[in-house]
Coordinates of C-alpha atoms and ligand atoms in Angstrom, one line a residue:
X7 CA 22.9 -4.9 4.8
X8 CA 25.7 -2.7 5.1
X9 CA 26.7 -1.9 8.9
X10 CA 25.8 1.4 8.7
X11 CA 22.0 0.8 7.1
X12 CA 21.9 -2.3 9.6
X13 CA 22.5 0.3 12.8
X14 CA 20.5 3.1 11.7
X15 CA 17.4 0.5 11.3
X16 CA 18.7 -1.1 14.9
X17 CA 18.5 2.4 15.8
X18 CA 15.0 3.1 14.3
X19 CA 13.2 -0.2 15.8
X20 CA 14.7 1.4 19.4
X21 CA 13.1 4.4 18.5
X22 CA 9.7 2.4 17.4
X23 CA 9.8 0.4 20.9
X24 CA 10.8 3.2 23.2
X25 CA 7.9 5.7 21.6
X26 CA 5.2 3.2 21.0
X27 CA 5.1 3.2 17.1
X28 CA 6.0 -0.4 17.0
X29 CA 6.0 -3.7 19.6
X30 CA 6.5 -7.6 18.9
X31 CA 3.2 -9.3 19.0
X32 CA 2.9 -10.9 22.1
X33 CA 6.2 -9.6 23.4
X34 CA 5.3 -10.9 27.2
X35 CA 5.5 -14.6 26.1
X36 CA 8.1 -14.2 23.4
X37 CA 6.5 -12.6 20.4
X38 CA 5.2 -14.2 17.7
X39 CA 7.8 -14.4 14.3
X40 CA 6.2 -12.0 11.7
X41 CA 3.2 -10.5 13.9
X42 CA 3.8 -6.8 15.0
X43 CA 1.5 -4.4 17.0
X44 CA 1.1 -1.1 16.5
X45 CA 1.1 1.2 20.0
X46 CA 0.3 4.5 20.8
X47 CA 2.1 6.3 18.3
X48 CA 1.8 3.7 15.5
X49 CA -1.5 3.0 15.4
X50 CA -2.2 7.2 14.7
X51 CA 0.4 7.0 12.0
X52 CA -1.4 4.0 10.4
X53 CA -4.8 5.4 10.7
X54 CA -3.7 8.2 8.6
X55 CA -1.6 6.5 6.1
X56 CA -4.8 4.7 5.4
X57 CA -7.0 7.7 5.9
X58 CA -5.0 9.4 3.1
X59 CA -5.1 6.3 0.5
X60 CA -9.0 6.4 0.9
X61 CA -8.8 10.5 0.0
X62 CA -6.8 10.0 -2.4
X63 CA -8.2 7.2 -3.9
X64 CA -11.9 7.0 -3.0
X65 CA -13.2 10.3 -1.8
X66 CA -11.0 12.3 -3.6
X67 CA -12.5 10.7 -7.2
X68 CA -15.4 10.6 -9.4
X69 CA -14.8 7.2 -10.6
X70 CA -14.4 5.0 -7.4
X71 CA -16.4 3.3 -4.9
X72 CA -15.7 1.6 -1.6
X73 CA -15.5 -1.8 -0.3
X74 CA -15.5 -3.8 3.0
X75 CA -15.3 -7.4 2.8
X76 CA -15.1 -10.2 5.4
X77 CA -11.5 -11.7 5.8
X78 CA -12.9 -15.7 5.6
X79 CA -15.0 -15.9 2.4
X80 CA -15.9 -18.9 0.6
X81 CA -13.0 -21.3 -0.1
X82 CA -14.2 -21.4 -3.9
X83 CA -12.7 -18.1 -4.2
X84 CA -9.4 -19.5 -3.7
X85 CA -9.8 -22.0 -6.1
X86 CA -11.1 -19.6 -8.9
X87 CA -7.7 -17.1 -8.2
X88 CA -5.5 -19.7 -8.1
X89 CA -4.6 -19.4 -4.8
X90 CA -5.5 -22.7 -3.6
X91 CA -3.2 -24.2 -6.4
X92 CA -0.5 -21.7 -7.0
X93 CA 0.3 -19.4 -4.2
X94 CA 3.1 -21.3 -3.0
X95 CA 6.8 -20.9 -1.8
X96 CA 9.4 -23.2 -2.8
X97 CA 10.4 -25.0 0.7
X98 CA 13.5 -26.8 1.8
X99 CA 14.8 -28.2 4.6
X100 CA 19.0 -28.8 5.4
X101 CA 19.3 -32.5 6.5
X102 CA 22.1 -31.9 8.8
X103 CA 21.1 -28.5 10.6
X104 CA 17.3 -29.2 10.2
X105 CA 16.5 -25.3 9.2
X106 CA 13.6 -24.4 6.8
X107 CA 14.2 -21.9 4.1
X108 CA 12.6 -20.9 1.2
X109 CA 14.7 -22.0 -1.9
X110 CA 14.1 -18.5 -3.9
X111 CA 15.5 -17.2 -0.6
X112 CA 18.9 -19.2 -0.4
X113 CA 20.9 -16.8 -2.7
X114 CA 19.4 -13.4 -1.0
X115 CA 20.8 -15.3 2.3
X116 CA 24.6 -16.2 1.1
X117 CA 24.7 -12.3 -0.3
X118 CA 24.0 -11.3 3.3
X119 CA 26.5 -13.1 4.1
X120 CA 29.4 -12.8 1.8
X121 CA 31.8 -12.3 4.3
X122 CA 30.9 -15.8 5.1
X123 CA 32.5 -18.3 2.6
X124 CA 29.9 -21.8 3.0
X125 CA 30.9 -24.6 1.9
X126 CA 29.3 -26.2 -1.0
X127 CA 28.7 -30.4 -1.5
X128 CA 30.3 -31.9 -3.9
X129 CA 27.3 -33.2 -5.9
X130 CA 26.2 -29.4 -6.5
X131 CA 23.1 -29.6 -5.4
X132 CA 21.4 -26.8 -3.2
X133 CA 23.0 -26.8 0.0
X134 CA 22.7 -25.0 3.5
X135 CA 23.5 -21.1 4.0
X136 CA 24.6 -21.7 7.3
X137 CA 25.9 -25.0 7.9
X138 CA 26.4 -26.2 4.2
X139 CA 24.7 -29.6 4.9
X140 CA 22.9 -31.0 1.9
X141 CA 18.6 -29.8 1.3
X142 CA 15.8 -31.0 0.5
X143 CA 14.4 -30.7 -2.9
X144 CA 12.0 -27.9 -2.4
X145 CA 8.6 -28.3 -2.2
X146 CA 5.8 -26.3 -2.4
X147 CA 4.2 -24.7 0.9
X148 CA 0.8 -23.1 0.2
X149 CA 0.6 -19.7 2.0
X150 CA -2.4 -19.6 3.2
X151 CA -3.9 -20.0 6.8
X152 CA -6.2 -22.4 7.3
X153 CA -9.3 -22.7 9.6
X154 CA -12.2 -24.3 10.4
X155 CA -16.0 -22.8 10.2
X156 CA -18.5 -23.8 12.6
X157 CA -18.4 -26.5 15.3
X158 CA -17.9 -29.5 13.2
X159 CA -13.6 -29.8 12.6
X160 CA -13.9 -31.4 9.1
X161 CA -12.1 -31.1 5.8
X162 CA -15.3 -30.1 4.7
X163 CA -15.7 -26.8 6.8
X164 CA -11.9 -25.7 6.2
X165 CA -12.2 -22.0 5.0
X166 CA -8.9 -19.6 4.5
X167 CA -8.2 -16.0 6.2
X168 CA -7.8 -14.3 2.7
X169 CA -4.4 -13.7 1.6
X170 CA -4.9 -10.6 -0.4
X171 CA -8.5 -8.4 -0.4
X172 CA -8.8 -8.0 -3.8
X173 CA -10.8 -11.3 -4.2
X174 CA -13.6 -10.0 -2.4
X175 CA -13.4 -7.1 -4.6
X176 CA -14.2 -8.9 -8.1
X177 CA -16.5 -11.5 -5.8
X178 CA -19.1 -8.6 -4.9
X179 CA -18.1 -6.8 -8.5
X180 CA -22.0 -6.9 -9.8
X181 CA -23.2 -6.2 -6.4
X182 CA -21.6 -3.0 -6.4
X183 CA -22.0 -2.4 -9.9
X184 CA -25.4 -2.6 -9.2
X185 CA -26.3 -0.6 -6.0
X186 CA -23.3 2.4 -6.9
X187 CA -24.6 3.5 -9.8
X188 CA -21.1 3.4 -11.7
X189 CA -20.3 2.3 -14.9
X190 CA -16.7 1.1 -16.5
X191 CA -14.2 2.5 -16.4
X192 CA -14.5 2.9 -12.7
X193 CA -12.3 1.1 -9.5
X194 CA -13.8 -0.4 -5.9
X195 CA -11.0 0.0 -3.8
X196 CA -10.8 -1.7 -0.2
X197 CA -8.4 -1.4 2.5
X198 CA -7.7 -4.5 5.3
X199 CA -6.2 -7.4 7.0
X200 CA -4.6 -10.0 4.7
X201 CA -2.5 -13.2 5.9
X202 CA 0.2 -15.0 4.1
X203 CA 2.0 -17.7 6.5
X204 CA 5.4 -16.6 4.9
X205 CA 7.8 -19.1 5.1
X206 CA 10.3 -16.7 6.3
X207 CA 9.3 -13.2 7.8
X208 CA 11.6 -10.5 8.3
X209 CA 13.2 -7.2 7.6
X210 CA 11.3 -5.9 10.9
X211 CA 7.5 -5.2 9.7
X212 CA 8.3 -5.8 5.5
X213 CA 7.4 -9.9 5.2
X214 CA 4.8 -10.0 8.2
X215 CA 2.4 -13.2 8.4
X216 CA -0.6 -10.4 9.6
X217 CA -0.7 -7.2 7.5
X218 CA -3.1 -4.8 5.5
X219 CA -3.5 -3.8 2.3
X220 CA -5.1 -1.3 -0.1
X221 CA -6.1 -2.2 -3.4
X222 CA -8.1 -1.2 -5.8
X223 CA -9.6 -3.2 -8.9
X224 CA -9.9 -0.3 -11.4
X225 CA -12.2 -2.2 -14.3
X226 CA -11.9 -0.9 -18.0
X227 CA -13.1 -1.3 -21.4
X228 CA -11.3 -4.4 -23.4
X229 CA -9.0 -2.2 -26.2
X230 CA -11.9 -3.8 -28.8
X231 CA -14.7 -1.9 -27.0
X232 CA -12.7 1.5 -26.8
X233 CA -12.2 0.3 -30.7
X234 CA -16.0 0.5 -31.6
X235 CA -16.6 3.2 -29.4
X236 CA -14.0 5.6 -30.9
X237 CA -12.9 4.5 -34.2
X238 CA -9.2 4.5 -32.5
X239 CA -7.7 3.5 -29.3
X240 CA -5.3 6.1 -27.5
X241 CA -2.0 4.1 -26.9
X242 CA 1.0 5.3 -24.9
X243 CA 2.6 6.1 -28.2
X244 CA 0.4 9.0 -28.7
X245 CA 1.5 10.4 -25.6
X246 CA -1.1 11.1 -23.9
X247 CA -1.4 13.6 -20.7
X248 CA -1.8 11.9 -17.8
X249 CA -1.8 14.8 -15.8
X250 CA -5.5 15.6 -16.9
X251 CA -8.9 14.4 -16.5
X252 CA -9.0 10.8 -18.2
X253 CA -10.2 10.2 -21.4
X254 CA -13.0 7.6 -22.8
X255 CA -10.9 6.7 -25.4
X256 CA -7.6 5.3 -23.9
X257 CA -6.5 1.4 -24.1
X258 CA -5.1 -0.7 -21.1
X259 CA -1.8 0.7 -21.4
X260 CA -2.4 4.0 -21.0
X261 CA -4.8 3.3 -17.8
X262 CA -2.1 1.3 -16.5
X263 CA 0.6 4.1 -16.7
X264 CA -2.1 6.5 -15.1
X265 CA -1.9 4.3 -12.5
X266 CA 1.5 4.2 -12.0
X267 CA 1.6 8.1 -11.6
X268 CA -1.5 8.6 -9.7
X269 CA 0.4 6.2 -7.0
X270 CA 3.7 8.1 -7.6
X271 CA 1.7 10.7 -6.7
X272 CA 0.4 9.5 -3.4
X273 CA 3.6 8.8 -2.6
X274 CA 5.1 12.0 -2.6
X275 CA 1.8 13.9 -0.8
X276 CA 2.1 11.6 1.8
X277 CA 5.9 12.2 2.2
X278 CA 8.1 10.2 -0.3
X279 CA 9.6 12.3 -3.0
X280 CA 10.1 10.4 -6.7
X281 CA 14.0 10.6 -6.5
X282 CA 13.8 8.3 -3.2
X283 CA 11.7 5.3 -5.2
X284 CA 12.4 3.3 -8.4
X285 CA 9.7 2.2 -11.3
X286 CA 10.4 -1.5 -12.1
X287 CA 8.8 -2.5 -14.8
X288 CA 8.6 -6.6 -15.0
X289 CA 9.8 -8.1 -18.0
X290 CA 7.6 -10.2 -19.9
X291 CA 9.1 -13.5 -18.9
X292 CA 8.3 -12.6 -15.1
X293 CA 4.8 -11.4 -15.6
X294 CA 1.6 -13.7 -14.7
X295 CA -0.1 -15.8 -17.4
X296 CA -2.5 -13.6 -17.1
X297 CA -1.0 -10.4 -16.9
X298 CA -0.3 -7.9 -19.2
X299 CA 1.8 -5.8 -17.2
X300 CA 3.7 -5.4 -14.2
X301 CA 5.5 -2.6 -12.1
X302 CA 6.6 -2.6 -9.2
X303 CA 7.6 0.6 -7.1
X304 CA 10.8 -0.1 -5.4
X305 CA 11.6 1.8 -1.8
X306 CA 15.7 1.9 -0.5
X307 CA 15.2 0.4 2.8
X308 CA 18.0 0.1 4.7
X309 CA 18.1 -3.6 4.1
X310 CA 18.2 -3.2 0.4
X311 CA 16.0 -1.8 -2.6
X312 CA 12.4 -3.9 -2.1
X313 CA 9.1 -3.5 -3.4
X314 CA 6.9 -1.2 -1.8
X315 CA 3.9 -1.8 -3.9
X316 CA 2.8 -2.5 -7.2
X317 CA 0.3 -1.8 -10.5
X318 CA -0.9 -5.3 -12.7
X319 CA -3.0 -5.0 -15.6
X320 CA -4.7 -8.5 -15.1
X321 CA -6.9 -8.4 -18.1
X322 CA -10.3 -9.9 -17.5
X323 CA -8.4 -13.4 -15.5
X324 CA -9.9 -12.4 -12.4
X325 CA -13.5 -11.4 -13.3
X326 CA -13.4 -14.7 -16.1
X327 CA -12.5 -17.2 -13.4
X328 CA -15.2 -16.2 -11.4
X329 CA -17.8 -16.3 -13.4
X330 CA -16.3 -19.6 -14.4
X331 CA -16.4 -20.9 -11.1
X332 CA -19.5 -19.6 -10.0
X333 CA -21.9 -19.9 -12.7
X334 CA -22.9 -16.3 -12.0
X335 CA -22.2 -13.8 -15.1
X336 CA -19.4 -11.1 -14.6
X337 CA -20.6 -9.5 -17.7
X338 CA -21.4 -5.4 -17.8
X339 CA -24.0 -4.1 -20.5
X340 CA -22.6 -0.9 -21.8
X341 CA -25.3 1.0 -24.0
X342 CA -23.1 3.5 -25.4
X343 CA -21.4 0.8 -26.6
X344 CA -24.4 -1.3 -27.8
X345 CA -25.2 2.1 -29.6
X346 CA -22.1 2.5 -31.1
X347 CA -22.2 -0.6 -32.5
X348 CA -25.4 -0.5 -34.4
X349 CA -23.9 1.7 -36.5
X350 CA -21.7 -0.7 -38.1
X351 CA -22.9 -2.4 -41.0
X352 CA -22.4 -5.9 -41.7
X353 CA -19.1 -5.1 -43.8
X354 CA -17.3 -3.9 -40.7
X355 CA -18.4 -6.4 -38.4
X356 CA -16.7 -9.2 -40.7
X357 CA -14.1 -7.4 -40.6
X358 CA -13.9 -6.6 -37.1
X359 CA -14.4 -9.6 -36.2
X360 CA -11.3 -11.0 -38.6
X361 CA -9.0 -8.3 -37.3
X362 CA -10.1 -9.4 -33.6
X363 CA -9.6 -13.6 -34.6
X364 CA -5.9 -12.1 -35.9
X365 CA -5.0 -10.7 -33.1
X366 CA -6.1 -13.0 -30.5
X367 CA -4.6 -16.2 -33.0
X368 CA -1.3 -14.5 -32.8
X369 CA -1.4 -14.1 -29.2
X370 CA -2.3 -17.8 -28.8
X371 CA -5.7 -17.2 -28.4
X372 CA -9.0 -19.3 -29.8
X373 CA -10.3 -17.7 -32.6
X374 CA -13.5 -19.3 -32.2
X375 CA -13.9 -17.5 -28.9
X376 CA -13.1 -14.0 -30.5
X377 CA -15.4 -14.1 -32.3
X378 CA -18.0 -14.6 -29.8
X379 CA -16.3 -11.9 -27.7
X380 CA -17.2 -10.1 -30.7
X381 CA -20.6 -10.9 -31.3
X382 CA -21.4 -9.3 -27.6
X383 CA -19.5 -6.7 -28.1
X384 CA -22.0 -6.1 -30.4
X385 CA -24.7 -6.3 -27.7
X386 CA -23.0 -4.2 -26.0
X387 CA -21.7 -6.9 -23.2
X388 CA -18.2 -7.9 -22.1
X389 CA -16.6 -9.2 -18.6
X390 CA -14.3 -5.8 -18.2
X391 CA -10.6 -5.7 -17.7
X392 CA -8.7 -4.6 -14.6
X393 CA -5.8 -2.7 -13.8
X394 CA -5.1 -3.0 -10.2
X395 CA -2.9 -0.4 -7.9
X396 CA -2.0 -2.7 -4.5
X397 CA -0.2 -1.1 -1.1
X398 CA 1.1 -2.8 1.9
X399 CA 0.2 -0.2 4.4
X400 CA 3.0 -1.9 6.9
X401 CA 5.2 -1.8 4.4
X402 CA 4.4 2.0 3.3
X403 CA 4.2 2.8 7.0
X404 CA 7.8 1.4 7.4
X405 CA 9.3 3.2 4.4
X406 CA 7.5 6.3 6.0
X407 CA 9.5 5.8 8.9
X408 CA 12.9 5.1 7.2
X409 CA 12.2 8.2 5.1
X410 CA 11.3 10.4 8.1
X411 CA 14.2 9.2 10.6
X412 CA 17.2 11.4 11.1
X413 CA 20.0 11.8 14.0
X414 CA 20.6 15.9 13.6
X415 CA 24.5 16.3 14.6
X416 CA 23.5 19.8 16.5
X417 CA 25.6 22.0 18.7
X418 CA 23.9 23.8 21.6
X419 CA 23.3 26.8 23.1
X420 CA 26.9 26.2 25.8
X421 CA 28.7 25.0 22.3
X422 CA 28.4 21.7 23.1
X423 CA 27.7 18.9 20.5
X424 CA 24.4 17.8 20.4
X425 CA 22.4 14.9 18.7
X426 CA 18.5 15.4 18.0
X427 CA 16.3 12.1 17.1
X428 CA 13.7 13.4 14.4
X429 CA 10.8 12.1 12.6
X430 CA 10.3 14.3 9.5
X431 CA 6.9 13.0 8.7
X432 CA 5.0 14.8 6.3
X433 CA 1.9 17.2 8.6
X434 CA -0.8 14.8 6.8
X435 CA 0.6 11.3 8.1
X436 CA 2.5 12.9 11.5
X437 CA 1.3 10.3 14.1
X438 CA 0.6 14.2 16.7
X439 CA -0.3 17.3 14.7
X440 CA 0.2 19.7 17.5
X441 CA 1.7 19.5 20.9
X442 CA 0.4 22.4 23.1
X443 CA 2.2 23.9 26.1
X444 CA 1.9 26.9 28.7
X445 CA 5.7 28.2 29.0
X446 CA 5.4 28.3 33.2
X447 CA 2.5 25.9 33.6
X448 CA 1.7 27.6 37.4
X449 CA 0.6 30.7 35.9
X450 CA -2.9 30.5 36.0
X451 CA -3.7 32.6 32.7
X452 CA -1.2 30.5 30.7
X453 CA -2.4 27.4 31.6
X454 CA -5.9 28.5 31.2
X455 CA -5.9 30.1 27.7
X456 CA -3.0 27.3 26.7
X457 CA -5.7 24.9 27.7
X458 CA -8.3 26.9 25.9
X459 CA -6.4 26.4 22.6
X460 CA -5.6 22.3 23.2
X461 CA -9.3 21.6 24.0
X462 CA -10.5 23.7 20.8
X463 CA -7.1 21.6 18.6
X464 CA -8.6 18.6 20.3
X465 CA -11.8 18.6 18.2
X466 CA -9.7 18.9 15.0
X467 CA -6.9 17.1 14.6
X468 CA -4.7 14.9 17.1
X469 CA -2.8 16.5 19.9
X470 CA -1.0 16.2 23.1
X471 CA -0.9 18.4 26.1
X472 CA 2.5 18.4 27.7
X473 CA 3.6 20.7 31.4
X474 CA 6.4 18.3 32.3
X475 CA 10.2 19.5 32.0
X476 CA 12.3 22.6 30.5
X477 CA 10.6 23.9 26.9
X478 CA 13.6 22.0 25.3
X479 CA 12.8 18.7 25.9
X480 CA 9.7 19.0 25.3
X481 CA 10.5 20.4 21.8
X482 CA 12.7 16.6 21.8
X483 CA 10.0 14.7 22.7
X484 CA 7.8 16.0 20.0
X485 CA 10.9 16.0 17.8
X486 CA 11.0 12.1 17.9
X487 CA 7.3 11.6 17.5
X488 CA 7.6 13.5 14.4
X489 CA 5.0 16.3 15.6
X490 CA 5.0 19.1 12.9
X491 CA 3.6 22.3 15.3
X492 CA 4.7 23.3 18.9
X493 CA 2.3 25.9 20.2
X494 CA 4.0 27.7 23.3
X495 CA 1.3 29.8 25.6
X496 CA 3.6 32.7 27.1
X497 CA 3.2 36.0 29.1
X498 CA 2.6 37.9 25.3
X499 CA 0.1 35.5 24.8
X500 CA -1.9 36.8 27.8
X501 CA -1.6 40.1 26.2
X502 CA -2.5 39.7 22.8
X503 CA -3.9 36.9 22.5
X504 CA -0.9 34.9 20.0
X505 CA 1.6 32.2 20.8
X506 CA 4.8 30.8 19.3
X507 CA 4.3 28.1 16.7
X508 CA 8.3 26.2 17.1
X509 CA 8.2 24.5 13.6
X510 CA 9.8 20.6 13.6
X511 CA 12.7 20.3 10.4
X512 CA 13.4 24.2 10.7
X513 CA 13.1 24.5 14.5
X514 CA 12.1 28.0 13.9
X515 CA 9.4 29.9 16.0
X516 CA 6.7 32.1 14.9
X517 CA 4.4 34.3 16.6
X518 CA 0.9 34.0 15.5
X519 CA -2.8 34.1 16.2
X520 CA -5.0 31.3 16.7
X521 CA -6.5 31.8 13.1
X522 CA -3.0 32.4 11.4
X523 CA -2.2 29.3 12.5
X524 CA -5.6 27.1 12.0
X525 CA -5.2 27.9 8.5
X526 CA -1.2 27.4 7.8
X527 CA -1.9 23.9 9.5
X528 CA -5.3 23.4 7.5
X529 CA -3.5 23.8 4.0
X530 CA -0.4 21.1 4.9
X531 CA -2.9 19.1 5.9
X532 CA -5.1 19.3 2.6
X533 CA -4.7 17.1 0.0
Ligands
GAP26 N1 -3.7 -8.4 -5.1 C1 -2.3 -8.3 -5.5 C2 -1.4 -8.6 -4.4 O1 -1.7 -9.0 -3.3 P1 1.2 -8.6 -3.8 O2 2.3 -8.1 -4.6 O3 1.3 -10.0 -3.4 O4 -0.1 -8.4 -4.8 C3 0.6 -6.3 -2.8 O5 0.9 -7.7 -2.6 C4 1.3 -5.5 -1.7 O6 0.9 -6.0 -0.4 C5 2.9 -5.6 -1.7 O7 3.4 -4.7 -2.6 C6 3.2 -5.2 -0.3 O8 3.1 -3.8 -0.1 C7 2.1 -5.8 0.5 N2 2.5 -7.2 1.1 C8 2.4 -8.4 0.4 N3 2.9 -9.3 1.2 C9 3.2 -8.7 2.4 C10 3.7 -9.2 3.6 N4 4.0 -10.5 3.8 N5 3.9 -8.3 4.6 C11 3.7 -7.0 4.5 N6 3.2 -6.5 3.3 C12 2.9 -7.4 2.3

């Protein structure tokens, strides 16, 4: 981290501490390494963040319904994602200094610290960042916390506190299949706690061991169905728009790249404009067994470019390994395509069926079992496929506040320089919508109507109420909570009825009424 990214994030956590967005867990007995609470301030921020990702991505849709699942489910879940036997860090211990690290990590930790040379043992083997004793040959350190259910402490009762909350999502799959009413392509999307005991956590909130995601599982038709269904599947190389309504006849790709741009999207309404994040798209040596394809957004934070969230196309692994595991049948019936079907004659289902065995034999694939994926597709049957979009809401929550902080070089009114902390928070997210203040707070009618206009703000949106010190520094306070609207109650306001709105970035004021300004702050807070 360079020194200037390293002080202005130094300078942000202050800001987080001193205005309650962020504290250590359990700061009064010496904190607890990668758990972080969320005061005042912070836990308003984080309510919106995630009360705009359910807008956006629930409410705001046709196609999606909602989930909340319990964080401990039952351990055969792990087993069927592959969590119990693959979600693992590569651990290692120096044998002269004692510290853990993870392996991956060692080369991330000597680039820190360049400016450091470390010696190296002979043997050239992996040896310590910071004391260049020999390590350990890694081993693998399963991330999940464990606990016990019920009274009875027994390997038996051991359950996990989930690690991600999609699981849950393709455990009640049929469930909500059933009692929404929705049929494929449509998504469940949930938001909550996960746990991952990182080996290492740090970057402030970024690796936490406690944080909370948003995903959403959004199931589609295999490419074969769209096939039989339309004669044709719509691939990327036909370009299609992704800007309009989505189309019955596009294949996984082209789901997945909607997906990419409807989160691109969310990210700049909620305050992150495209030129400030990066598309990675994985290469096909790091993708998942099962996965078809990978990308990750990317966020500059001031500890280096990181990934802020990202988009899999998982094919059917997820929903397959459960039905494998349970016993229970992730299949969907899908009439139209049952219908669709019928009107093939036998002729094209051979053939079909060889072009499916063909494809499937040159991806490595059984033949055998295409063609029995075929012969329910006929039915009109298949376990669907998923693409799934998946946000940290820390970890958006913390890019927010990189994004939004700024130290304003300002000269005042005397000419003198001047420095003004800011939180440029997009109105939707902004922790405080409106902070409301009579200009002389004695005079009866000023604090009366300004009280008036708080009470009736109060019912709508979140706002404080502030008497204390010169206008100025109360404009500063608000300033570095990242509080769009000022409303100042004045003499003219006893008059005629309208105040001064003192807007945050431009630090302009405006007179207006009560309904001027109801419906400027109504429309930047509509998504
Ligand atoms: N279901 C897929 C899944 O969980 P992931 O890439 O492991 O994928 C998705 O996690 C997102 O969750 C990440 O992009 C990040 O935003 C967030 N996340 C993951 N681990 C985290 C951690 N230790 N602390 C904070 N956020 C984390």
């Amino acid at each position: 981290m360079s020194e200037e990214n390293k002080s202005s994030l130094d300078s942000l956590t202050a800001l987080c501490k001193r205005r309650g967005f962020i504290y250590h867990s359990s700061e009064i007995y010496g904190g607890m390494p990668g758990f972080w609470d969320y005061g005042p301030l912070g836990c308003e921020l984080k309510a919106n963040v995630k009360q705009a990702w359910w807008q956006f991505t629930v409410r705001g849709r046709e196609d999606v319904a909602g989930l909340d699942a319990t964080i401990i489910m039952h351990p055969k879940i792990w087993k069927a994602s592959g969590h119990l036997d693959t979600f693992a860090d590569p651990m290692t211990m120096c044998k002269e200094c004692k510290k853990l690290m993870r392996a991956d990590q060692i080369a991330d930790i000597l680039a820190e610290q360049k400016k450091k040379p470390v010696a190296h043992n002979p043997e050239g083997t992996l040896s310590c960042p910071y004391c260049g004793g020999e390590m350990t040959e890694p081993k693998p350190f399963n991330l999940m916390f464990k606990t016990v259910v019920g009274p009875i402490d027994d390997p038996s009762n051991i359950a996990y506190l989930r690690p991600e909350t999609a699981q849950a999502i393709f455990a009640q799959f049929q469930n909500v299949t059933a009692t929404s009413r929705m049929s494929v392509p449509y998504g469940i999307a949930q938001m909550g706690k996960s746990f991952r005991n990182e080996v290492t956590p740090r970057n402030y909130t970024f690796r936490s061991r406690e944080f909370e995601q948003m995903e959403l599982e959004f199931f589609i038709r295999p490419d074969e169905a769209v096939e039989i269904l339309h004669g044709h599947v719509v691939t990327l190389a036909d370009n299609p728009d992704l800007d309009g309504p989505v189309q019955d006849d596009w294949g996984w790709e082209v789901w997945h790249k909607y997906w990419v741009e409807q989160r691109k999207k969310f990210l700049n309404a909620v305050g992150l404009p495209t030129d400030r994040f990066v598309e990675y798209w994985q290469k096909p040596d790091e993708l998942a067994h099962y996965a078809r394809a990978c990308v990750d957004i990317e966020y500059d934070f001031p500890f280096g470019r990181q990934e802020l969230e990202g988009i899999a196309a998982r094919s059917d692994f997820d929903l397959s390994q459960h039905q494998k595991w349970s016993g229970e049948s992730q299949m969907v019936f899908d009439d139209p395509l049952k219908q669709a079907a019928k009107k093939m004659d036998d002729g094209a289902k051979k053939a079909f069926i060889a072009k499916v065995q063909a494809e499937w034999s040159s991806r490595g694939k059984d033949p055998e079992a295409a063609e029995k994926f075929c012969l329910a597709l006929f039915d009109g049957k298949y376990i669907p496929h998923v693409i799934e979009p998946s946000a940290g809401v820390d970890r958006l929550m913390l890019a927010l506040l990189c994004e939004a902080y700024e130290e304003q070089k300002l000269v005042d009114d005397k000419g003198k320089d001047d420095v003004r902390t800011v939180l440029h928070f997009n109105p939707k997210v902004a922790p405080v919508k409106v902070a409301v203040f009579p200009l002389i707070k004695k005079d009866p009618d000023q604090d009366r109507i300004a009280r008036d206009v708080f009470k009736n703000l109060q019912k709508k949106v979140n706002c404080v109420w502030d008497v204390s010190g010169a206008i100025g520094r109360r404009y500063r306070r608000q300033d570095e909570a990242g509080t769009p609207w000022c409303i100042t109650v004045d003499a003219q306001t006893v008059q005629d009825g309208t105040f001064t709105v003192r807007e945050r970035d431009s630090m302009e004021q405006k007179r207006m009424s009560y309904a001027e300004f109801l419906a400027m702050m109504y429309e930047a807070l509509e998504f």
